[in-house]
Short mmCIF file of C-alpha atoms in Angstrom, two decimals:
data_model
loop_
_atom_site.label_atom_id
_atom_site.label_comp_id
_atom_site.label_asym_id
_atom_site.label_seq_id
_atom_site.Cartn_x
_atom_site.Cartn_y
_atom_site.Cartn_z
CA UNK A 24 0.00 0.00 0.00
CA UNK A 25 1.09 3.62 -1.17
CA UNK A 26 0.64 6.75 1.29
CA UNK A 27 -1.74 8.78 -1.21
CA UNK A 28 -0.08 12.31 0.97
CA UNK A 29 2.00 13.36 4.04
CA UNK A 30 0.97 16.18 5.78
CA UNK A 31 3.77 17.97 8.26
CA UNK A 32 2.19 19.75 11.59
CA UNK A 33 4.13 22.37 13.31
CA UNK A 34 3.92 22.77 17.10
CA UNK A 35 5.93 24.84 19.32
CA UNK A 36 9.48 23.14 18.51
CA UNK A 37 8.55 20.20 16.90
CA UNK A 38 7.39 18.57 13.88
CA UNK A 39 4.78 15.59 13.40
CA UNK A 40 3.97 14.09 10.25
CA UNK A 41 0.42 12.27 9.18
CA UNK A 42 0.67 10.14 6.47
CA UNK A 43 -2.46 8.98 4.62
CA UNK A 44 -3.16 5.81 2.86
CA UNK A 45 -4.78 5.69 -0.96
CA UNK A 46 -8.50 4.41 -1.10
CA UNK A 47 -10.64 5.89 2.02
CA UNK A 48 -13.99 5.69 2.26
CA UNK A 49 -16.93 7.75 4.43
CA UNK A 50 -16.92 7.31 7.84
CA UNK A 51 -15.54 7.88 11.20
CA UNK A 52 -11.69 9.20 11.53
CA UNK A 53 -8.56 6.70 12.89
CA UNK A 54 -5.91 8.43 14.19
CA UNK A 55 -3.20 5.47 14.57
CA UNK A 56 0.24 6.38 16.80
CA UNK A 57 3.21 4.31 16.44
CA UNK A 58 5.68 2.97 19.41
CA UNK A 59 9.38 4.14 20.37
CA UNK A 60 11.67 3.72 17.43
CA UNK A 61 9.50 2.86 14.88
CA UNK A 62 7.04 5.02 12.20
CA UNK A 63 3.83 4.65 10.30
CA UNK A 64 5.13 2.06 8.08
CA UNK A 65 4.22 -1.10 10.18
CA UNK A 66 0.60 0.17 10.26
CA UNK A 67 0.16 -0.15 6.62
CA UNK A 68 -1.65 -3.29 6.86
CA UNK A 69 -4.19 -1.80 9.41
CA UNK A 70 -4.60 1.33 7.41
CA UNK A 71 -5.41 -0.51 4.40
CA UNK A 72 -8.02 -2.91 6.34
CA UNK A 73 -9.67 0.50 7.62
CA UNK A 74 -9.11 2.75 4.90
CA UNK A 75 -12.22 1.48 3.33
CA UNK A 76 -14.30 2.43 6.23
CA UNK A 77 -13.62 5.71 7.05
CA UNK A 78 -10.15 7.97 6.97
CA UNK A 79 -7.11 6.95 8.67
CA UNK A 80 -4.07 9.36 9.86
CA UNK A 81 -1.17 7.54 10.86
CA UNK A 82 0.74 9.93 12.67
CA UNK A 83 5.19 10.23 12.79
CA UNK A 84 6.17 11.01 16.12
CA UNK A 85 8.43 14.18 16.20
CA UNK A 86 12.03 12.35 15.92
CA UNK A 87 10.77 9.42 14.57
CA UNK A 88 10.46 7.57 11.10
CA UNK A 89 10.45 11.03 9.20
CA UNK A 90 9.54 13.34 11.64
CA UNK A 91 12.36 16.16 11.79
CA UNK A 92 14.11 15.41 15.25
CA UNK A 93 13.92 18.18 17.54
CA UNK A 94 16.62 19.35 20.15
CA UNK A 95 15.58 16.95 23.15
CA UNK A 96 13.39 13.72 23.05
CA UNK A 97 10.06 14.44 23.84
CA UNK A 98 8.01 13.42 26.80
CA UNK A 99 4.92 11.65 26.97
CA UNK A 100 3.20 14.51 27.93
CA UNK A 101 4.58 16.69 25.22
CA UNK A 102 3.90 13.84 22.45
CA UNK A 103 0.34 13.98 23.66
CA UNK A 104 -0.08 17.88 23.85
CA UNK A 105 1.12 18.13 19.98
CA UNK A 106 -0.85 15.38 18.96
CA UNK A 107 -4.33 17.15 20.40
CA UNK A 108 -2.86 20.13 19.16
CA UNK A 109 -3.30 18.44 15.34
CA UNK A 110 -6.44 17.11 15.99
CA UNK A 111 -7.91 20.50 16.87
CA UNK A 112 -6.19 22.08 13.95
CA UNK A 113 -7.19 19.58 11.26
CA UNK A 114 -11.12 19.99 12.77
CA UNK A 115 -11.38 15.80 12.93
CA UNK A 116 -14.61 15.35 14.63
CA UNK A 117 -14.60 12.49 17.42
CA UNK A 118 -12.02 10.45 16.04
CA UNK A 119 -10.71 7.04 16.89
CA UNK A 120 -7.06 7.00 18.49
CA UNK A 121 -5.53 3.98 18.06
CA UNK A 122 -1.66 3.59 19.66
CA UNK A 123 0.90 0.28 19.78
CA UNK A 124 3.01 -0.40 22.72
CA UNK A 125 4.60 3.56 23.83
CA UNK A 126 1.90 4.94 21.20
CA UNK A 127 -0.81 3.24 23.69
CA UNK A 128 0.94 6.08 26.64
CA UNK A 129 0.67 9.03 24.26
CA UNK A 130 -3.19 8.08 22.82
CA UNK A 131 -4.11 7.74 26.77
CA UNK A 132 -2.48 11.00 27.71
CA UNK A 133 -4.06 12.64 24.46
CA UNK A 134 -7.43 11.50 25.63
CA UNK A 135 -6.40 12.28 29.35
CA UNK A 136 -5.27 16.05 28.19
CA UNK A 137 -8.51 16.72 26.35
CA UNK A 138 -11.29 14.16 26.44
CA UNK A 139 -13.85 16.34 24.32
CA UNK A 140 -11.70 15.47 20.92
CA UNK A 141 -11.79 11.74 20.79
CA UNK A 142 -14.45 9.20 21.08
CA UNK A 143 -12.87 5.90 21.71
CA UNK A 144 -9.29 5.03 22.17
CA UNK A 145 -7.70 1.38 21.27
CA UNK A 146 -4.24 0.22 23.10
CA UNK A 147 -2.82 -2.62 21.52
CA UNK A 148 0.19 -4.32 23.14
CA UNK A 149 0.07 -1.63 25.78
CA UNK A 150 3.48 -0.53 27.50
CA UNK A 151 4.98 -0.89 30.37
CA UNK A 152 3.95 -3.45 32.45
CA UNK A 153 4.67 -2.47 35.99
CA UNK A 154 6.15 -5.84 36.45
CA UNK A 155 9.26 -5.20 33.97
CA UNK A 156 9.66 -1.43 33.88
CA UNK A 157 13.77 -1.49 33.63
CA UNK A 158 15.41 -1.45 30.74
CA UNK A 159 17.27 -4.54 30.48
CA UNK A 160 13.88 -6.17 31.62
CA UNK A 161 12.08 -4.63 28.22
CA UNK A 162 15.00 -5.54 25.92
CA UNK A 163 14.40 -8.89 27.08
CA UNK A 164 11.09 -9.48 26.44
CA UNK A 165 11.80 -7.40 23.10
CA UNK A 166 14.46 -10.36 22.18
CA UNK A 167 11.69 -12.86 23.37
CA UNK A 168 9.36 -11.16 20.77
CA UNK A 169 11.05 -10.90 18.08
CA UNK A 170 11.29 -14.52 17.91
CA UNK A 171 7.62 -14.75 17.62
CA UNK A 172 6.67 -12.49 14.96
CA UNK A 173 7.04 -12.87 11.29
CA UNK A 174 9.77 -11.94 9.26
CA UNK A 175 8.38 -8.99 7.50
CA UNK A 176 7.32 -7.50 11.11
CA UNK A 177 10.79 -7.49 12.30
CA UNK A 178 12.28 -5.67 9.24
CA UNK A 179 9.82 -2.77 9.20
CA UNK A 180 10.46 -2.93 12.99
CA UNK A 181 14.34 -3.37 13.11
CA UNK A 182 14.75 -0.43 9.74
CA UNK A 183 13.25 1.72 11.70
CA UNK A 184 15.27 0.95 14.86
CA UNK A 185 18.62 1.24 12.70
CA UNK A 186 17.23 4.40 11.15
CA UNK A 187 16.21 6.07 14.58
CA UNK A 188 19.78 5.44 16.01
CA UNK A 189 20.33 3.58 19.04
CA UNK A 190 21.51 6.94 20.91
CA UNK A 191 18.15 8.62 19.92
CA UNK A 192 16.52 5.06 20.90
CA UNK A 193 18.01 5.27 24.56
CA UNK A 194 18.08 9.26 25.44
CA UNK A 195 13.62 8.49 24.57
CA UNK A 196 13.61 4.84 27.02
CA UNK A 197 13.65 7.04 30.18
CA UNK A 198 10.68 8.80 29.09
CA UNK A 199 8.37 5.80 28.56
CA UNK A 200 9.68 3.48 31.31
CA UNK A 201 9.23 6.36 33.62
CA UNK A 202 5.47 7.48 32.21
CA UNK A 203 3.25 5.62 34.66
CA UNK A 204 0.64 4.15 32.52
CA UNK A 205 -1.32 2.35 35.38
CA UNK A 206 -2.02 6.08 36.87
CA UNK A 207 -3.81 7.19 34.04
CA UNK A 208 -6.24 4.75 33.38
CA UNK A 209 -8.69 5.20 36.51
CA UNK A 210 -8.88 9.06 34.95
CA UNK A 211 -10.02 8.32 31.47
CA UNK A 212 -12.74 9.25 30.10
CA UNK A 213 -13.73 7.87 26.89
CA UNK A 214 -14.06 3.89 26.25
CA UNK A 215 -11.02 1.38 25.76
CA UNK A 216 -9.81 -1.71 23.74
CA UNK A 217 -7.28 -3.23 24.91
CA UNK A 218 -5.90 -5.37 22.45
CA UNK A 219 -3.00 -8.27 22.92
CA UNK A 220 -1.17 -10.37 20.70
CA UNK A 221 -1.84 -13.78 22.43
CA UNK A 222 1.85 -14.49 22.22
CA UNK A 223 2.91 -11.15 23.15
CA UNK A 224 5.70 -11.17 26.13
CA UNK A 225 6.11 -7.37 25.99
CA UNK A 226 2.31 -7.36 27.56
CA UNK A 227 1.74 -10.02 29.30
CA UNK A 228 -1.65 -11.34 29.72
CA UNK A 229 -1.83 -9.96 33.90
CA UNK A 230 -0.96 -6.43 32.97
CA UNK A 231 -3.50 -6.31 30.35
CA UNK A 232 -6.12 -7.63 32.06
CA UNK A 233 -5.13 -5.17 34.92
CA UNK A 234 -5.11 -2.58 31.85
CA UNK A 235 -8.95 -3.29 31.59
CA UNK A 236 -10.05 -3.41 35.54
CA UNK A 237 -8.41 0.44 35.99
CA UNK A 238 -10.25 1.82 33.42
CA UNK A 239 -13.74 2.87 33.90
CA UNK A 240 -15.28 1.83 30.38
CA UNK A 241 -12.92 -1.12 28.90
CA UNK A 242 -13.12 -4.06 27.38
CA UNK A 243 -10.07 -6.61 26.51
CA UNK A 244 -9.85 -8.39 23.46
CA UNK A 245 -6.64 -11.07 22.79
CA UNK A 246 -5.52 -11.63 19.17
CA UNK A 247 -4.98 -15.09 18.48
CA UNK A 248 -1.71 -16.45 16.20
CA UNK A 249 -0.18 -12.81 16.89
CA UNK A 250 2.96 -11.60 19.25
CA UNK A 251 3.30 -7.81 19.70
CA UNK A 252 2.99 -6.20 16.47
CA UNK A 253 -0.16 -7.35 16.33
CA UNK A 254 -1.79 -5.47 13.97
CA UNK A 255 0.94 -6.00 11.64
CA UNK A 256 0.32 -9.98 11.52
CA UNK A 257 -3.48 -10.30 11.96
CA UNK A 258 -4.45 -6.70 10.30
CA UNK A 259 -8.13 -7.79 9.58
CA UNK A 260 -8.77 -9.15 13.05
CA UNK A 261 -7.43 -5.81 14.73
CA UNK A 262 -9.17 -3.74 11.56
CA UNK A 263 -12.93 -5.59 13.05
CA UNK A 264 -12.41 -4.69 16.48
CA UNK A 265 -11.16 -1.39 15.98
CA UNK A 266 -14.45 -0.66 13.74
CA UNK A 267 -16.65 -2.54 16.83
CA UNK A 268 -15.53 -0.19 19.01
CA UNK A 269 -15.82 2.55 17.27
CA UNK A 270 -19.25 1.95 16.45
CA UNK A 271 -20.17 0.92 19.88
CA UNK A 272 -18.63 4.40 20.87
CA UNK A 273 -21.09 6.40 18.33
CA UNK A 274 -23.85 4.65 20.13
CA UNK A 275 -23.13 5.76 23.34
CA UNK A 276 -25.22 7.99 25.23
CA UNK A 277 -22.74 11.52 25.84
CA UNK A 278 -21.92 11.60 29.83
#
């Protein structure tokens, strides 16, 4: 699948880009944020599975994939404040924010930061389980999955590593192992999916299920056959749920 245009967003010091695949249909809007190190391109199968449903924005984190890097890694926080920034100044109306694995911290602290822009927000292989939040205990379970997902996965996932830069890769770690993900859930205020590879050892089947008891409107879905990158390896699966929620979410009576 081609990216039919690439739109750059300027905020404060930083740069975000939002790519957009070719053949989108009418419907509701999918915002989709990528993880640390990577960009849009592993979500190309998902954006083509949803494109025909509605319009899809996969985002590039400022200082990643193509993003322009700016002087410092940016927080959580600050990833979150430029991406409801763009939603506000591209006028999306009640979109769908879907993140993978750090993406799942900045879509939470998007929604967290301004709950009145998004309708629904999807986590899939949600980061970091409280139960391996050092470093060496993530690059672990990052070996582990990398062993368990296809071929094609790992090079869009390990291109992207070598093209983000290992120094770049480690001066951003701090920022998600230190972002405590289990604090903002009992504060959000729009539904959940959380969404798990079945063989995913980056989140484990106790911290997602913990993922879905702190928030107040969640439900948990696991994805058989897939590891992490799940929506790389079972695209249609994670496609259908992400359109049941969203529907379910335009049905909802307003608080």
């Amino acid at each position: 699948m081609r990216w039919r245009t690439v739109q750059e967003f300027r905020h404060q010091d930083r740069t975000m880009l939002v790519r957009r695949p070719e053949g989108e249909g009418d419907g509701p809007a999918f915002v989709l944020v990528h993880g640390i190190g990577v960009s849009a391109r592993y979500f190309t199968r998902l954006a083509r599975a949803l494109a025909p449903h509605g319009t899809v924005h996969a985002v590039e984190l400022p200082g990643f994939g193509a993003a322009p890097r700016p002087p410092e890694p940016l927080t959580i926080e600050e990833h979150a404040a430029t991406l409801d920034a763009w939603v506000r100044e591209a006028g999306l109306e009640q979109p769908v924010v879907v993140g993978h694995s750090m993406g799942v911290q900045v879509v939470l602290e998007a929604a967290l930061q301004d709950p009145r822009i998004w309708s629904a927000v999807v986590a899939v292989g949600g980061v970091v389980d409280p139960a391996a939040r050092t470093a060496t205990q993530q690059a672990l379970r990052l070996a582990h999955d990398m062993l368990l997902e296809p071929p094609l996965a790992n090079w869009a996932v390990l291109t992207d590593y070598l093209r983000t830069g290992p120094r770049w890769y480690l001066r951003t770690l701090p920022h998600m192992l230190g972002y405590r993900t289990e604090e903002t859930l009992p504060r959000l205020e729009v539904p959940l999916l959380v969404m798990r590879g079945a063989r995913d050892p980056i989140a484990s089947a106790a911290w997602v299920e913990h993922m879905r008891r702190l928030a107040p409107d969640a439900r948990l879905v696991e994805v058989q056959g897939a590891a992490h990158v799940a929506m790389y390896s079972r695209p249609e699966v994670v496609a259908g749920q992400v359109l049941a929620h969203a529907r379910a979410a335009a049905g909802r009576e307003p608080a």
